[in-house]
Amino acid sequence: DVKVTQSSRYLVKRTGEKVFLECVQDMDHENMFWYRQDPGLGLRLIYFSYDVKMKEKGDIPEGYSVSREKKERFSLILESASTNQTSMYLCASTQRGINSPLHFGNGTRLTVT
Amino acid sequence: DAKTTQPTSMDCAEGRAANLPCNHSTISGNEYVYWYRQIHSQGPQYIIHGLKNNETNEMASLIITEDRKSSTLILPHATLRDTAVYYCIVRVDYSGAGSYQLTFGKGTKLSVIP
């Protein structure tokens, strides 16, 4: 069965901290994504990657970076966390090609105080 | 990429069919229609997708109009566990590497009522 695992379900961090959100998929998918979800705004794409060491900016990349050193792992980094980055973060993956569905993890709810 | 329009909310009686509409009038020829749902506090769950033909799986049916400008997701016998936000999205291949971008709208909040 398809599995996308996010390392933490809940995180509380302080302003200015460096934060790492980890995502692992076990389906050998080429494409991986990071979204954030906020009430009234829906899901917004932060970054995606279509291969190891490759990354592309999404709609709202400011304040974030990503790392993809291995095919199965895609990390989202908040270099200096701010309160406006308090959100639900969702990781997803899919096979290459336009006929493959996206599979999501269960999310990490991050609170920055 | 093509944008979608969905009603903000809908109610459905338990055991009845739930029909969720979606307009995607600017869809282009290579864009698939995907449906996902999100139950509170969980990640979105894939339901079904299609290009031109109607599709059916164990969860739902997808009816796409001939001009492809709209579609309807049908849950044949809605249960209380189907209460969720349902997203209709279209997808386009942005590069030869197969990378693409999905844009999620605000979806339809479906409430299944006992």
CSV table of C-alpha atoms in Angstrom, one decimal:
chain,number,residue,atom,x,y,z
A,1,ASP,CA,0.0,0.0,0.0
A,2,VAL,CA,1.1,3.6,-0.7
A,3,LYS,CA,2.8,5.3,2.2
A,4,VAL,CA,4.0,8.8,2.8
A,5,THR,CA,5.3,9.4,6.3
A,6,GLN,CA,5.9,12.7,7.9
A,7,SER,CA,8.2,12.6,10.8
A,8,SER,CA,6.2,14.6,13.3
A,9,ARG,CA,2.4,15.1,13.7
A,10,TYR,CA,2.8,18.2,15.9
A,11,LEU,CA,5.7,20.6,16.4
A,12,VAL,CA,6.1,23.7,18.5
A,13,LYS,CA,9.1,25.9,17.8
A,14,ARG,CA,10.3,29.4,18.8
A,15,THR,CA,10.7,32.3,16.5
A,16,GLY,CA,14.1,32.3,14.9
A,17,GLU,CA,14.7,28.6,15.3
A,18,LYS,CA,15.8,26.5,12.3
A,19,VAL,CA,13.1,23.9,11.7
A,20,PHE,CA,13.4,20.7,9.7
A,21,LEU,CA,10.3,18.8,8.5
A,22,GLU,CA,11.0,15.4,7.1
A,23,CYS,CA,9.0,13.3,4.6
A,24,VAL,CA,9.7,9.8,3.4
A,25,GLN,CA,7.8,7.8,0.8
A,26,ASP,CA,8.2,4.1,0.1
A,27,MET,CA,6.8,3.9,-3.4
A,28,ASP,CA,10.0,4.8,-5.4
A,29,HIS,CA,8.2,8.0,-6.7
A,30,GLU,CA,10.2,10.5,-8.6
A,31,ASN,CA,8.1,13.6,-7.7
A,32,MET,CA,7.7,15.0,-4.2
A,33,PHE,CA,6.0,18.1,-2.9
A,34,TRP,CA,5.6,20.3,0.1
A,35,TYR,CA,2.3,22.2,0.7
A,36,ARG,CA,1.0,24.3,3.5
A,37,GLN,CA,-2.6,24.5,4.4
A,38,ASP,CA,-4.2,27.5,6.2
A,39,PRO,CA,-7.9,28.1,6.9
A,40,GLY,CA,-9.6,30.0,4.1
A,41,LEU,CA,-6.6,29.7,1.8
A,42,GLY,CA,-6.6,26.0,0.9
A,43,LEU,CA,-3.4,24.2,0.0
A,44,ARG,CA,-0.6,26.2,-1.4
A,45,LEU,CA,2.5,24.7,-3.0
A,46,ILE,CA,5.8,25.7,-1.4
A,47,TYR,CA,8.4,23.6,-3.3
A,48,PHE,CA,8.5,20.4,-5.4
A,49,SER,CA,11.2,18.1,-6.6
A,50,TYR,CA,11.1,15.8,-9.7
A,51,ASP,CA,14.4,14.1,-9.0
A,52,VAL,CA,17.2,13.7,-6.5
A,53,LYS,CA,18.9,17.0,-5.9
A,54,MET,CA,16.4,18.8,-8.1
A,55,LYS,CA,14.0,21.4,-6.8
A,56,GLU,CA,11.5,23.9,-8.1
A,57,LYS,CA,9.8,26.8,-6.4
A,58,GLY,CA,6.0,26.6,-6.0
A,59,ASP,CA,3.7,29.5,-5.3
A,60,ILE,CA,5.0,30.5,-1.9
A,61,PRO,CA,8.7,29.6,-1.5
A,62,GLU,CA,9.8,32.6,0.5
A,63,GLY,CA,11.2,31.7,3.9
A,64,TYR,CA,11.6,28.0,3.0
A,65,SER,CA,14.2,25.8,1.4
A,66,VAL,CA,14.2,22.1,0.6
A,67,SER,CA,16.6,19.2,0.3
A,68,ARG,CA,16.4,16.0,-1.6
A,69,GLU,CA,19.6,13.9,-1.2
A,70,LYS,CA,17.8,10.6,-1.6
A,71,LYS,CA,14.9,9.6,-3.8
A,72,GLU,CA,12.7,8.6,-0.9
A,73,ARG,CA,13.2,11.6,1.3
A,74,PHE,CA,12.2,15.3,0.9
A,75,SER,CA,13.0,17.8,3.6
A,76,LEU,CA,11.5,21.2,4.1
A,77,ILE,CA,13.6,23.7,6.0
A,78,LEU,CA,12.5,26.9,7.7
A,79,GLU,CA,15.8,28.8,8.0
A,80,SER,CA,14.5,31.1,10.7
A,81,ALA,CA,11.0,30.3,11.8
A,82,SER,CA,8.5,33.1,12.1
A,83,THR,CA,5.0,33.2,13.6
A,84,ASN,CA,3.4,33.5,10.1
A,85,GLN,CA,4.8,30.1,9.3
A,86,THR,CA,2.4,28.5,11.8
A,87,SER,CA,0.5,26.1,9.6
A,88,MET,CA,-0.3,22.6,8.6
A,89,TYR,CA,2.4,21.2,6.3
A,90,LEU,CA,1.6,18.4,3.9
A,91,CYS,CA,4.1,16.3,2.0
A,92,ALA,CA,3.0,14.4,-1.1
A,93,SER,CA,4.6,12.2,-3.8
A,94,THR,CA,3.7,10.8,-7.2
A,95,GLN,CA,5.2,8.8,-10.1
A,96,ARG,CA,6.4,10.7,-13.1
A,97,GLY,CA,3.8,11.2,-15.7
A,98,ILE,CA,0.5,13.0,-16.0
A,99,ASN,CA,-1.7,9.9,-15.2
A,100,SER,CA,-0.5,9.3,-11.7
A,101,PRO,CA,-2.3,10.5,-8.5
A,102,LEU,CA,-0.7,12.4,-5.7
A,103,HIS,CA,-0.4,10.6,-2.4
A,104,PHE,CA,-0.3,12.7,0.8
A,105,GLY,CA,1.1,12.2,4.2
A,106,ASN,CA,-1.1,13.0,7.3
A,107,GLY,CA,0.6,16.4,7.8
A,108,THR,CA,2.7,18.2,10.4
A,109,ARG,CA,1.0,20.9,12.4
A,110,LEU,CA,3.7,23.4,13.2
A,111,THR,CA,3.2,26.2,15.8
A,112,VAL,CA,5.8,28.9,16.0
A,113,THR,CA,5.6,31.0,19.2
B,1,ASP,CA,-3.1,25.7,-15.4
B,2,ALA,CA,-6.9,25.5,-15.5
B,3,LYS,CA,-8.8,26.8,-12.5
B,4,THR,CA,-11.8,25.0,-11.0
B,5,THR,CA,-15.0,26.3,-9.5
B,6,GLN,CA,-16.9,24.3,-6.8
B,7,PRO,CA,-19.8,25.1,-4.5
B,8,THR,CA,-18.7,26.0,-1.0
B,9,SER,CA,-20.8,23.4,0.7
B,10,MET,CA,-23.4,20.7,0.2
B,11,ASP,CA,-25.6,18.4,2.3
B,12,CYS,CA,-26.5,14.8,1.5
B,13,ALA,CA,-28.7,12.4,3.3
B,14,GLU,CA,-27.0,9.2,4.5
B,15,GLY,CA,-27.6,6.4,2.1
B,16,ARG,CA,-28.3,8.6,-0.8
B,17,ALA,CA,-26.1,9.5,-3.7
B,18,ALA,CA,-23.9,12.6,-3.3
B,19,ASN,CA,-23.3,14.5,-6.6
B,20,LEU,CA,-20.5,17.0,-6.4
B,21,PRO,CA,-20.1,19.4,-9.4
B,22,CYS,CA,-17.0,21.1,-10.6
B,23,ASN,CA,-16.6,23.6,-13.4
B,24,HIS,CA,-13.2,23.7,-15.3
B,25,SER,CA,-14.1,25.7,-18.4
B,26,THR,CA,-10.5,26.6,-19.3
B,27,ILE,CA,-9.3,23.1,-19.1
B,28,SER,CA,-6.9,22.1,-22.0
B,29,GLY,CA,-6.6,18.9,-23.9
B,30,ASN,CA,-3.9,17.3,-21.9
B,31,GLU,CA,-5.2,18.1,-18.4
B,32,TYR,CA,-6.7,15.4,-16.3
B,33,VAL,CA,-9.4,16.0,-13.7
B,34,TYR,CA,-8.5,14.8,-10.3
B,35,TRP,CA,-10.7,14.5,-7.2
B,36,TYR,CA,-9.4,14.3,-3.6
B,37,ARG,CA,-11.0,14.6,-0.3
B,38,GLN,CA,-9.8,15.7,3.1
B,39,ILE,CA,-11.3,14.5,6.4
B,40,HIS,CA,-10.6,16.8,9.3
B,41,SER,CA,-7.0,16.7,10.5
B,42,GLN,CA,-5.8,14.2,7.9
B,43,GLY,CA,-4.0,14.6,4.6
B,44,PRO,CA,-5.9,14.7,1.4
B,45,GLN,CA,-6.9,11.3,0.0
B,46,TYR,CA,-7.0,10.5,-3.7
B,47,ILE,CA,-10.4,9.4,-5.0
B,48,ILE,CA,-10.5,9.2,-8.7
B,49,HIS,CA,-9.3,10.9,-11.9
B,50,GLY,CA,-10.1,11.0,-15.6
B,51,LEU,CA,-9.3,12.7,-18.9
B,52,LYS,CA,-12.3,12.3,-21.3
B,53,ASN,CA,-14.2,9.1,-20.4
B,54,ASN,CA,-16.3,8.5,-17.4
B,55,GLU,CA,-14.5,6.5,-14.7
B,56,THR,CA,-15.6,4.3,-11.8
B,57,ASN,CA,-13.7,2.7,-8.9
B,58,GLU,CA,-14.5,1.3,-5.5
B,59,MET,CA,-15.0,4.7,-4.0
B,60,ALA,CA,-16.8,6.8,-6.6
B,61,SER,CA,-17.7,7.6,-10.2
B,62,LEU,CA,-16.5,10.5,-12.3
B,63,ILE,CA,-18.7,11.9,-15.0
B,64,ILE,CA,-17.0,14.3,-17.4
B,65,THR,CA,-19.0,16.3,-19.9
B,66,GLU,CA,-18.3,15.9,-23.6
B,67,ASP,CA,-16.8,19.3,-23.9
B,68,ARG,CA,-14.8,18.6,-20.7
B,69,LYS,CA,-15.7,21.9,-19.2
B,70,SER,CA,-17.3,20.4,-16.1
B,71,SER,CA,-17.5,17.1,-14.2
B,72,THR,CA,-19.4,15.5,-11.4
B,73,LEU,CA,-18.1,13.2,-8.6
B,74,ILE,CA,-20.7,10.7,-7.5
B,75,LEU,CA,-20.6,8.9,-4.2
B,76,PRO,CA,-23.3,6.3,-4.8
B,77,HIS,CA,-24.3,5.6,-1.2
B,78,ALA,CA,-23.0,8.3,1.1
B,79,THR,CA,-22.1,7.4,4.7
B,80,LEU,CA,-21.3,9.6,7.7
B,81,ARG,CA,-17.6,8.8,7.0
B,82,ASP,CA,-17.8,10.6,3.7
B,83,THR,CA,-18.2,13.9,5.4
B,84,ALA,CA,-15.2,15.8,4.2
B,85,VAL,CA,-13.9,18.6,2.0
B,86,TYR,CA,-13.8,17.5,-1.6
B,87,TYR,CA,-11.3,19.0,-4.0
B,88,CYS,CA,-11.6,19.0,-7.8
B,89,ILE,CA,-8.3,19.9,-9.5
B,90,VAL,CA,-6.8,19.7,-12.9
B,91,ARG,CA,-3.3,18.9,-13.7
B,92,VAL,CA,-0.9,19.7,-16.5
B,93,ASP,CA,2.6,18.3,-17.3
B,94,TYR,CA,4.9,21.3,-17.1
B,95,SER,CA,8.1,19.7,-18.3
B,96,GLY,CA,9.4,16.7,-20.1
B,97,ALA,CA,10.7,15.4,-16.8
B,98,GLY,CA,7.1,14.8,-15.9
B,99,SER,CA,7.0,17.3,-13.1
B,100,TYR,CA,3.8,19.2,-12.7
B,101,GLN,CA,2.0,21.5,-10.4
B,102,LEU,CA,-1.4,20.9,-8.8
B,103,THR,CA,-3.5,23.8,-7.7
B,104,PHE,CA,-6.0,23.1,-5.0
B,105,GLY,CA,-9.0,25.4,-4.7
B,106,LYS,CA,-11.1,25.7,-1.6
B,107,GLY,CA,-13.2,22.7,-2.3
B,108,THR,CA,-16.7,21.7,-1.4
B,109,LYS,CA,-17.5,20.8,2.2
B,110,LEU,CA,-19.9,17.8,2.0
B,111,SER,CA,-21.9,17.1,5.1
B,112,VAL,CA,-23.6,13.7,5.2
B,113,ILE,CA,-26.7,13.9,7.5
B,114,PRO,CA,-28.1,10.9,9.3
